Amino acid sequence: MGMKAKHQVIFCAIHSSSIKRFLLLDCLAGTGFYYMGKVLSSSAYVGVAASVICTEGIKRLLRSR
């Protein structure tokens, strides 16, 4: 009863370059690859696979430089 709860505040810093990279690669490129795969095959499953595979491929190519 006599002890007060200690509140902690945690701050996380995120680099703006990480946010830009996420928006460009995952959001824009991923959406583009999805629609490209969907249009070419008329299948949403192929669109999702194209989005994941192509986006991860680009990330690995950029990381290997």
Short mmCIF file of C-alpha atoms in Angstrom, two decimals:
data_model
loop_
_atom_site.label_atom_id
_atom_site.label_comp_id
_atom_site.label_asym_id
_atom_site.label_seq_id
_atom_site.Cartn_x
_atom_site.Cartn_y
_atom_site.Cartn_z
CA MET A 1 0.00 0.00 0.00
CA GLY A 2 2.75 2.44 0.81
CA MET A 3 4.73 2.19 -2.48
CA LYS A 4 3.91 4.46 -5.38
CA ALA A 5 4.09 3.15 -8.94
CA LYS A 6 7.02 4.50 -10.96
CA HIS A 7 6.08 5.57 -14.46
CA GLN A 8 8.62 5.24 -17.21
CA VAL A 9 8.61 6.98 -20.55
CA ILE A 10 10.54 5.40 -23.41
CA PHE A 11 11.50 7.38 -26.51
CA CYS A 12 12.39 5.69 -29.77
CA ALA A 13 14.23 7.61 -32.45
CA ILE A 14 13.56 6.70 -36.06
CA HIS A 15 15.75 8.11 -38.81
CA SER A 16 13.88 10.00 -41.50
CA SER A 17 15.77 7.99 -44.13
CA SER A 18 14.19 4.80 -42.72
CA ILE A 19 10.73 6.31 -43.06
CA LYS A 20 11.44 7.48 -46.63
CA ARG A 21 12.81 4.07 -47.57
CA PHE A 22 9.73 2.34 -46.15
CA LEU A 23 7.35 4.65 -47.99
CA LEU A 24 9.19 4.34 -51.31
CA LEU A 25 9.96 0.64 -51.29
CA ASP A 26 7.19 -1.01 -49.34
CA CYS A 27 4.30 1.31 -50.10
CA LEU A 28 4.89 2.70 -53.59
CA ALA A 29 6.99 -0.03 -55.21
CA GLY A 30 5.04 -2.79 -53.48
CA THR A 31 1.75 -1.39 -54.73
CA GLY A 32 3.13 -1.00 -58.24
CA PHE A 33 4.41 -4.58 -58.34
CA TYR A 34 1.09 -5.83 -56.96
CA TYR A 35 -0.94 -4.16 -59.69
CA MET A 36 1.54 -5.22 -62.36
CA GLY A 37 1.29 -8.85 -61.26
CA LYS A 38 -2.49 -8.65 -60.92
CA VAL A 39 -2.98 -7.11 -64.37
CA LEU A 40 -0.64 -9.54 -66.08
CA SER A 41 -2.15 -12.65 -64.49
CA SER A 42 -5.66 -11.57 -63.39
CA SER A 43 -4.94 -13.13 -60.00
CA ALA A 44 -4.67 -11.34 -56.67
CA TYR A 45 -2.44 -14.15 -55.35
CA VAL A 46 0.09 -13.56 -58.11
CA GLY A 47 -0.09 -9.83 -57.40
CA VAL A 48 0.69 -10.36 -53.72
CA ALA A 49 3.53 -12.75 -54.56
CA ALA A 50 4.98 -10.30 -57.09
CA SER A 51 4.78 -7.49 -54.56
CA VAL A 52 6.58 -9.44 -51.84
CA ILE A 53 9.21 -11.05 -54.07
CA CYS A 54 10.10 -7.92 -56.02
CA THR A 55 10.18 -5.65 -52.97
CA GLU A 56 12.41 -8.06 -51.03
CA GLY A 57 14.62 -8.47 -54.10
CA ILE A 58 15.14 -4.73 -54.36
CA LYS A 59 15.96 -4.53 -50.65
CA ARG A 60 18.58 -7.27 -50.98
CA LEU A 61 20.11 -5.63 -54.04
CA LEU A 62 20.39 -2.31 -52.22
CA ARG A 63 21.83 -3.98 -49.12
CA SER A 64 24.53 -5.83 -51.07
CA ARG A 65 26.00 -2.58 -52.49
#
